[in-house]
Each structure stands twice: as C-alpha cells, then as structure tokens.
Amino acid sequence: MKTIIATAALTLGLAGGALADPVLGTWKTQVDDGNYAHIKMAKCGDKVCGTIAKAFDASGPIQTANVGRKLVWAMVPKGDGYYASGKIWQPSTDKVYKSKMSLSGNSLKVSGCVGPICKKQTWTRVN
C-alpha cells in the first residue's frame, strides 16, 4: 500500500512540475527611452503572454496608460527555455516585432524583428 501511495504522489508531483512553465512570473525590462517596466508573464491558452504590470522612470514608479497592456503575446514554448513565434510591442516606438525569447536561470533574452531590423534586451526576474 505504501508503494502505491508513494508512486501516486511521485506521478502527481512530476505532472504538476511539467505543467508549470519556468518563464511565468514577473520580469524587469531593460531601460528603453528612459523608462522600464515589470512584465507579468502568464499562460494565454497554450501560449505565453506578458502584460505591463508596473512602469518606472529614473525617479521610480510612474503612471501611464500602458500599464495593463499586453507587451508580449502568442509565445510558443518550444522546450529547454526557448520560446518563438510570438509578438512584442515596443511602447517607445509603438511598433510590433516578431519575437522570440530564451530563458537561462533568472535572465530572459528577448528579441524582436521587423524585417531586417532587430532589437534585443535581457530581462531579469523580479519574482
């Protein structure tokens, strides 16, 4: 009986871990045009999306209409911390880029391209 319970617990534990996506949580962007943000990454169906949770300038938190807007959407988890086929919006230019992300520990490399023009940032985990 103990073996059955232990096996069931182990199976449930492994299944729960498989469902948790390591990119979920809050990330701090790099400074862009004097501002940065905290992005809340969450599941949106079978993909990953990110919403602006807070915005900051050099003096601290700021109020902006961008809080609550999607910054990242439709990221497809490809395994091993790699995400592709998504879109990312750059508030300072109001441009949308084809995007991909690569996770390594508490760093998230985010890149986006419009045609031959690409931009990259490394975000750090807040929580």
Short mmCIF file of N, CA and C in Angstrom, two decimals:
data_model
loop_
_atom_site.label_atom_id
_atom_site.label_comp_id
_atom_site.label_asym_id
_atom_site.label_seq_id
_atom_site.Cartn_x
_atom_site.Cartn_y
_atom_site.Cartn_z
N MET A 1 0.81 -1.19 0.00
CA MET A 1 0.00 0.00 0.00
C MET A 1 0.87 1.27 0.00
N LYS A 2 1.94 1.26 0.82
CA LYS A 2 2.83 2.41 0.86
C LYS A 2 3.46 2.66 -0.51
N THR A 3 3.78 1.58 -1.23
CA THR A 3 4.38 1.71 -2.56
C THR A 3 3.41 2.37 -3.52
N ILE A 4 2.14 2.01 -3.46
CA ILE A 4 1.12 2.59 -4.35
C ILE A 4 0.98 4.08 -4.05
N ILE A 5 0.93 4.45 -2.77
CA ILE A 5 0.78 5.85 -2.39
C ILE A 5 2.02 6.64 -2.82
N ALA A 6 3.19 6.10 -2.60
CA ALA A 6 4.43 6.78 -3.00
C ALA A 6 4.48 6.96 -4.51
N THR A 7 4.10 5.95 -5.27
CA THR A 7 4.10 6.03 -6.73
C THR A 7 3.11 7.08 -7.20
N ALA A 8 1.92 7.11 -6.60
CA ALA A 8 0.91 8.09 -6.98
C ALA A 8 1.39 9.51 -6.67
N ALA A 9 1.99 9.69 -5.51
CA ALA A 9 2.50 11.01 -5.13
C ALA A 9 3.60 11.46 -6.09
N LEU A 10 4.50 10.57 -6.43
CA LEU A 10 5.57 10.89 -7.36
C LEU A 10 5.02 11.25 -8.74
N THR A 11 4.05 10.49 -9.21
CA THR A 11 3.45 10.75 -10.51
C THR A 11 2.76 12.11 -10.53
N LEU A 12 2.00 12.42 -9.49
CA LEU A 12 1.33 13.72 -9.41
C LEU A 12 2.35 14.85 -9.32
N GLY A 13 3.40 14.64 -8.57
CA GLY A 13 4.45 15.66 -8.44
C GLY A 13 5.12 15.95 -9.77
N LEU A 14 5.42 14.92 -10.52
CA LEU A 14 6.05 15.11 -11.83
C LEU A 14 5.10 15.78 -12.80
N ALA A 15 3.83 15.42 -12.77
CA ALA A 15 2.85 16.03 -13.67
C ALA A 15 2.68 17.50 -13.34
N GLY A 16 2.64 17.85 -12.07
CA GLY A 16 2.50 19.25 -11.69
C GLY A 16 3.69 20.06 -12.14
N GLY A 17 4.89 19.51 -12.04
CA GLY A 17 6.08 20.21 -12.49
C GLY A 17 6.09 20.41 -13.99
N ALA A 18 5.55 19.46 -14.72
CA ALA A 18 5.52 19.58 -16.17
C ALA A 18 4.56 20.67 -16.61
N LEU A 19 3.53 20.93 -15.81
CA LEU A 19 2.56 21.95 -16.17
C LEU A 19 3.05 23.36 -15.89
N ALA A 20 3.97 23.52 -14.96
CA ALA A 20 4.48 24.84 -14.62
C ALA A 20 5.51 25.28 -15.66
N ASP A 21 5.31 26.47 -16.21
CA ASP A 21 6.23 26.99 -17.21
C ASP A 21 7.23 27.90 -16.50
N PRO A 22 8.53 27.67 -16.67
CA PRO A 22 9.53 28.43 -15.91
C PRO A 22 9.59 29.92 -16.24
N VAL A 23 9.01 30.36 -17.35
CA VAL A 23 9.06 31.79 -17.70
C VAL A 23 7.95 32.58 -17.01
N LEU A 24 6.97 31.89 -16.43
CA LEU A 24 5.87 32.58 -15.78
C LEU A 24 6.37 33.34 -14.56
N GLY A 25 5.79 34.50 -14.34
CA GLY A 25 6.20 35.36 -13.23
C GLY A 25 6.42 36.78 -13.72
N THR A 26 7.13 37.57 -12.95
CA THR A 26 7.34 38.98 -13.28
C THR A 26 8.80 39.23 -13.64
N TRP A 27 9.00 40.00 -14.71
CA TRP A 27 10.31 40.29 -15.26
C TRP A 27 10.51 41.80 -15.40
N LYS A 28 11.72 42.25 -15.11
CA LYS A 28 12.08 43.66 -15.27
C LYS A 28 12.76 43.84 -16.62
N THR A 29 12.24 44.76 -17.43
CA THR A 29 12.84 45.03 -18.74
C THR A 29 14.08 45.90 -18.57
N GLN A 30 14.84 46.02 -19.63
CA GLN A 30 15.94 47.00 -19.64
C GLN A 30 15.34 48.38 -19.89
N VAL A 31 16.09 49.41 -19.57
CA VAL A 31 15.65 50.78 -19.80
C VAL A 31 15.54 51.02 -21.31
N ASP A 32 14.41 51.59 -21.71
CA ASP A 32 14.18 51.96 -23.11
C ASP A 32 13.58 53.36 -23.12
N ASP A 33 14.27 54.29 -23.73
CA ASP A 33 13.80 55.67 -23.80
C ASP A 33 13.58 56.26 -22.40
N GLY A 34 14.45 55.88 -21.45
CA GLY A 34 14.40 56.42 -20.09
C GLY A 34 13.46 55.70 -19.14
N ASN A 35 12.70 54.72 -19.65
CA ASN A 35 11.73 54.02 -18.82
C ASN A 35 11.99 52.51 -18.85
N TYR A 36 11.45 51.84 -17.85
CA TYR A 36 11.45 50.37 -17.85
C TYR A 36 10.16 49.90 -17.21
N ALA A 37 9.93 48.60 -17.27
CA ALA A 37 8.66 48.08 -16.76
C ALA A 37 8.84 46.74 -16.10
N HIS A 38 7.85 46.35 -15.33
CA HIS A 38 7.73 44.98 -14.83
C HIS A 38 6.66 44.32 -15.70
N ILE A 39 7.03 43.19 -16.30
CA ILE A 39 6.14 42.45 -17.19
C ILE A 39 5.70 41.18 -16.50
N LYS A 40 4.40 40.99 -16.39
CA LYS A 40 3.83 39.78 -15.78
C LYS A 40 3.57 38.78 -16.89
N MET A 41 4.39 37.71 -16.90
CA MET A 41 4.26 36.64 -17.89
C MET A 41 3.29 35.60 -17.36
N ALA A 42 2.31 35.23 -18.19
CA ALA A 42 1.29 34.26 -17.79
C ALA A 42 0.86 33.44 -19.00
N LYS A 43 0.21 32.33 -18.72
CA LYS A 43 -0.32 31.50 -19.79
C LYS A 43 -1.48 32.23 -20.45
N CYS A 44 -1.58 32.11 -21.76
CA CYS A 44 -2.75 32.57 -22.51
C CYS A 44 -3.08 31.42 -23.47
N GLY A 45 -3.90 30.53 -22.98
CA GLY A 45 -4.16 29.28 -23.72
C GLY A 45 -2.95 28.39 -23.60
N ASP A 46 -2.47 27.88 -24.72
CA ASP A 46 -1.28 27.03 -24.70
C ASP A 46 -0.01 27.83 -25.00
N LYS A 47 -0.14 29.15 -25.02
CA LYS A 47 0.99 30.03 -25.29
C LYS A 47 1.31 30.86 -24.05
N VAL A 48 2.27 31.78 -24.18
CA VAL A 48 2.66 32.66 -23.08
C VAL A 48 2.49 34.11 -23.54
N CYS A 49 1.94 34.94 -22.65
CA CYS A 49 1.77 36.36 -22.92
C CYS A 49 2.33 37.16 -21.76
N GLY A 50 2.64 38.41 -22.01
CA GLY A 50 3.17 39.28 -20.96
C GLY A 50 2.46 40.62 -20.96
N THR A 51 2.06 41.06 -19.78
CA THR A 51 1.33 42.31 -19.61
C THR A 51 2.15 43.26 -18.76
N ILE A 52 2.11 44.54 -19.09
CA ILE A 52 2.83 45.55 -18.30
C ILE A 52 2.12 45.69 -16.95
N ALA A 53 2.83 45.29 -15.89
CA ALA A 53 2.26 45.33 -14.54
C ALA A 53 2.56 46.67 -13.85
N LYS A 54 3.76 47.21 -14.07
CA LYS A 54 4.18 48.48 -13.48
C LYS A 54 5.14 49.15 -14.45
N ALA A 55 5.20 50.48 -14.39
CA ALA A 55 6.13 51.24 -15.22
C ALA A 55 6.96 52.16 -14.32
N PHE A 56 8.19 52.42 -14.75
CA PHE A 56 9.13 53.19 -13.94
C PHE A 56 9.94 54.14 -14.82
N ASP A 57 10.41 55.24 -14.22
CA ASP A 57 11.46 56.05 -14.82
C ASP A 57 12.57 56.15 -13.78
N ALA A 58 13.54 57.01 -14.00
CA ALA A 58 14.70 57.08 -13.10
C ALA A 58 14.30 57.45 -11.67
N SER A 59 13.17 58.13 -11.50
CA SER A 59 12.78 58.55 -10.15
C SER A 59 11.89 57.53 -9.44
N GLY A 60 11.43 56.49 -10.16
CA GLY A 60 10.60 55.47 -9.52
C GLY A 60 9.36 55.16 -10.33
N PRO A 61 8.33 54.61 -9.66
CA PRO A 61 7.10 54.23 -10.37
C PRO A 61 6.43 55.44 -11.02
N ILE A 62 5.85 55.20 -12.20
CA ILE A 62 5.12 56.25 -12.91
C ILE A 62 3.75 55.74 -13.30
N GLN A 63 2.84 56.67 -13.50
CA GLN A 63 1.51 56.35 -14.01
C GLN A 63 1.54 56.49 -15.53
N THR A 64 1.05 55.47 -16.22
CA THR A 64 0.99 55.51 -17.67
C THR A 64 -0.19 54.68 -18.14
N ALA A 65 -0.73 55.05 -19.27
CA ALA A 65 -1.85 54.29 -19.85
C ALA A 65 -1.39 52.91 -20.33
N ASN A 66 -0.09 52.69 -20.41
CA ASN A 66 0.43 51.40 -20.88
C ASN A 66 0.31 50.29 -19.84
N VAL A 67 0.18 50.64 -18.56
CA VAL A 67 0.01 49.61 -17.53
C VAL A 67 -1.28 48.84 -17.83
N GLY A 68 -1.15 47.52 -17.86
CA GLY A 68 -2.28 46.66 -18.19
C GLY A 68 -2.32 46.24 -19.65
N ARG A 69 -1.50 46.87 -20.49
CA ARG A 69 -1.46 46.49 -21.91
C ARG A 69 -0.56 45.30 -22.12
N LYS A 70 -0.91 44.48 -23.12
CA LYS A 70 -0.06 43.35 -23.49
C LYS A 70 1.18 43.88 -24.18
N LEU A 71 2.32 43.37 -23.74
CA LEU A 71 3.60 43.71 -24.35
C LEU A 71 4.10 42.52 -25.16
N VAL A 72 3.81 41.32 -24.69
CA VAL A 72 4.23 40.07 -25.34
C VAL A 72 2.99 39.22 -25.53
N TRP A 73 2.83 38.59 -26.70
CA TRP A 73 1.72 37.68 -26.87
C TRP A 73 2.07 36.58 -27.87
N ALA A 74 1.35 35.48 -27.71
CA ALA A 74 1.43 34.32 -28.62
C ALA A 74 2.80 33.64 -28.65
N MET A 75 3.56 33.69 -27.54
CA MET A 75 4.85 32.99 -27.48
C MET A 75 4.58 31.50 -27.33
N VAL A 76 5.19 30.73 -28.20
CA VAL A 76 5.01 29.28 -28.19
C VAL A 76 6.19 28.64 -27.48
N PRO A 77 5.95 27.92 -26.38
CA PRO A 77 7.04 27.20 -25.71
C PRO A 77 7.57 26.09 -26.62
N LYS A 78 8.88 26.10 -26.87
CA LYS A 78 9.50 25.10 -27.73
C LYS A 78 10.32 24.09 -26.95
N GLY A 79 10.46 24.29 -25.64
CA GLY A 79 11.25 23.41 -24.79
C GLY A 79 12.61 23.99 -24.49
N ASP A 80 13.22 23.52 -23.43
CA ASP A 80 14.55 23.95 -23.00
C ASP A 80 14.67 25.46 -22.82
N GLY A 81 13.57 26.12 -22.38
CA GLY A 81 13.61 27.56 -22.12
C GLY A 81 13.55 28.43 -23.35
N TYR A 82 13.19 27.87 -24.49
CA TYR A 82 13.12 28.62 -25.73
C TYR A 82 11.67 28.85 -26.12
N TYR A 83 11.35 30.06 -26.56
CA TYR A 83 10.00 30.45 -26.97
C TYR A 83 10.11 31.16 -28.31
N ALA A 84 9.15 30.91 -29.20
CA ALA A 84 9.22 31.50 -30.54
C ALA A 84 7.82 31.80 -31.06
N SER A 85 7.79 32.39 -32.24
CA SER A 85 6.56 32.66 -32.99
C SER A 85 5.66 33.68 -32.32
N GLY A 86 6.19 34.47 -31.39
CA GLY A 86 5.38 35.46 -30.69
C GLY A 86 5.53 36.85 -31.28
N LYS A 87 4.90 37.79 -30.62
CA LYS A 87 4.96 39.20 -30.99
C LYS A 87 5.32 39.99 -29.74
N ILE A 88 5.99 41.13 -29.94
CA ILE A 88 6.30 42.02 -28.83
C ILE A 88 6.09 43.46 -29.29
N TRP A 89 5.53 44.25 -28.40
CA TRP A 89 5.24 45.66 -28.69
C TRP A 89 6.25 46.52 -27.97
N GLN A 90 6.82 47.50 -28.67
CA GLN A 90 7.75 48.44 -28.05
C GLN A 90 7.00 49.76 -27.84
N PRO A 91 6.66 50.08 -26.59
CA PRO A 91 5.88 51.30 -26.34
C PRO A 91 6.53 52.58 -26.84
N SER A 92 7.86 52.71 -26.73
CA SER A 92 8.52 53.97 -27.10
C SER A 92 8.42 54.27 -28.59
N THR A 93 8.25 53.23 -29.43
CA THR A 93 8.13 53.45 -30.87
C THR A 93 6.75 53.07 -31.40
N ASP A 94 5.94 52.43 -30.56
CA ASP A 94 4.62 51.91 -30.93
C ASP A 94 4.72 50.93 -32.11
N LYS A 95 5.79 50.15 -32.14
CA LYS A 95 5.98 49.14 -33.18
C LYS A 95 5.82 47.74 -32.60
N VAL A 96 5.31 46.83 -33.42
CA VAL A 96 5.17 45.42 -33.06
C VAL A 96 6.20 44.63 -33.84
N TYR A 97 6.93 43.79 -33.14
CA TYR A 97 8.00 42.99 -33.73
C TYR A 97 7.67 41.50 -33.62
N LYS A 98 8.11 40.71 -34.61
CA LYS A 98 8.11 39.25 -34.45
C LYS A 98 9.13 38.97 -33.37
N SER A 99 8.81 38.07 -32.45
CA SER A 99 9.66 37.94 -31.28
C SER A 99 9.94 36.49 -30.90
N LYS A 100 11.04 36.33 -30.17
CA LYS A 100 11.39 35.05 -29.56
C LYS A 100 12.07 35.35 -28.24
N MET A 101 12.12 34.34 -27.37
CA MET A 101 12.72 34.51 -26.05
C MET A 101 13.53 33.27 -25.70
N SER A 102 14.55 33.48 -24.89
CA SER A 102 15.37 32.37 -24.42
C SER A 102 15.64 32.57 -22.93
N LEU A 103 15.25 31.58 -22.14
CA LEU A 103 15.37 31.65 -20.69
C LEU A 103 16.60 30.92 -20.20
N SER A 104 17.35 31.57 -19.31
CA SER A 104 18.50 30.96 -18.68
C SER A 104 18.53 31.43 -17.23
N GLY A 105 18.07 30.58 -16.32
CA GLY A 105 18.02 30.95 -14.91
C GLY A 105 17.10 32.12 -14.68
N ASN A 106 17.63 33.22 -14.15
CA ASN A 106 16.85 34.42 -13.88
C ASN A 106 17.04 35.50 -14.94
N SER A 107 17.52 35.10 -16.12
CA SER A 107 17.68 36.02 -17.25
C SER A 107 16.82 35.54 -18.41
N LEU A 108 16.17 36.50 -19.06
CA LEU A 108 15.33 36.19 -20.21
C LEU A 108 15.78 37.07 -21.36
N LYS A 109 16.36 36.45 -22.38
CA LYS A 109 16.79 37.20 -23.56
C LYS A 109 15.60 37.30 -24.50
N VAL A 110 15.22 38.53 -24.81
CA VAL A 110 14.06 38.80 -25.64
C VAL A 110 14.55 39.53 -26.89
N SER A 111 14.11 39.07 -28.05
CA SER A 111 14.47 39.77 -29.28
C SER A 111 13.25 39.89 -30.17
N GLY A 112 13.25 40.95 -30.97
CA GLY A 112 12.16 41.18 -31.89
C GLY A 112 12.67 41.81 -33.16
N CYS A 113 12.05 41.45 -34.28
CA CYS A 113 12.48 41.95 -35.58
C CYS A 113 11.29 42.44 -36.40
N VAL A 114 11.51 43.53 -37.13
CA VAL A 114 10.62 43.99 -38.19
C VAL A 114 11.49 44.02 -39.43
N GLY A 115 11.25 43.07 -40.33
CA GLY A 115 12.13 42.95 -41.49
C GLY A 115 13.54 42.68 -41.01
N PRO A 116 14.52 43.44 -41.55
CA PRO A 116 15.91 43.20 -41.16
C PRO A 116 16.32 43.92 -39.87
N ILE A 117 15.42 44.72 -39.31
CA ILE A 117 15.74 45.50 -38.11
C ILE A 117 15.33 44.70 -36.88
N CYS A 118 16.34 44.38 -36.05
CA CYS A 118 16.10 43.60 -34.83
C CYS A 118 16.59 44.37 -33.61
N LYS A 119 15.91 44.15 -32.50
CA LYS A 119 16.30 44.73 -31.22
C LYS A 119 16.33 43.62 -30.20
N LYS A 120 17.22 43.75 -29.21
CA LYS A 120 17.36 42.72 -28.16
C LYS A 120 17.42 43.38 -26.80
N GLN A 121 16.91 42.68 -25.81
CA GLN A 121 17.03 43.07 -24.42
C GLN A 121 17.22 41.81 -23.57
N THR A 122 17.82 42.01 -22.41
CA THR A 122 17.87 40.93 -21.42
C THR A 122 17.09 41.41 -20.21
N TRP A 123 16.05 40.65 -19.87
CA TRP A 123 15.20 40.97 -18.72
C TRP A 123 15.65 40.14 -17.53
N THR A 124 15.42 40.66 -16.34
CA THR A 124 15.78 39.93 -15.12
C THR A 124 14.52 39.62 -14.31
N ARG A 125 14.53 38.45 -13.68
CA ARG A 125 13.37 38.01 -12.92
C ARG A 125 13.18 38.88 -11.67
N VAL A 126 11.93 39.32 -11.45
CA VAL A 126 11.57 40.04 -10.25
C VAL A 126 11.05 39.03 -9.23
N ASN A 127 10.18 38.11 -9.68
CA ASN A 127 9.68 37.01 -8.83
C ASN A 127 9.17 35.88 -9.68
#
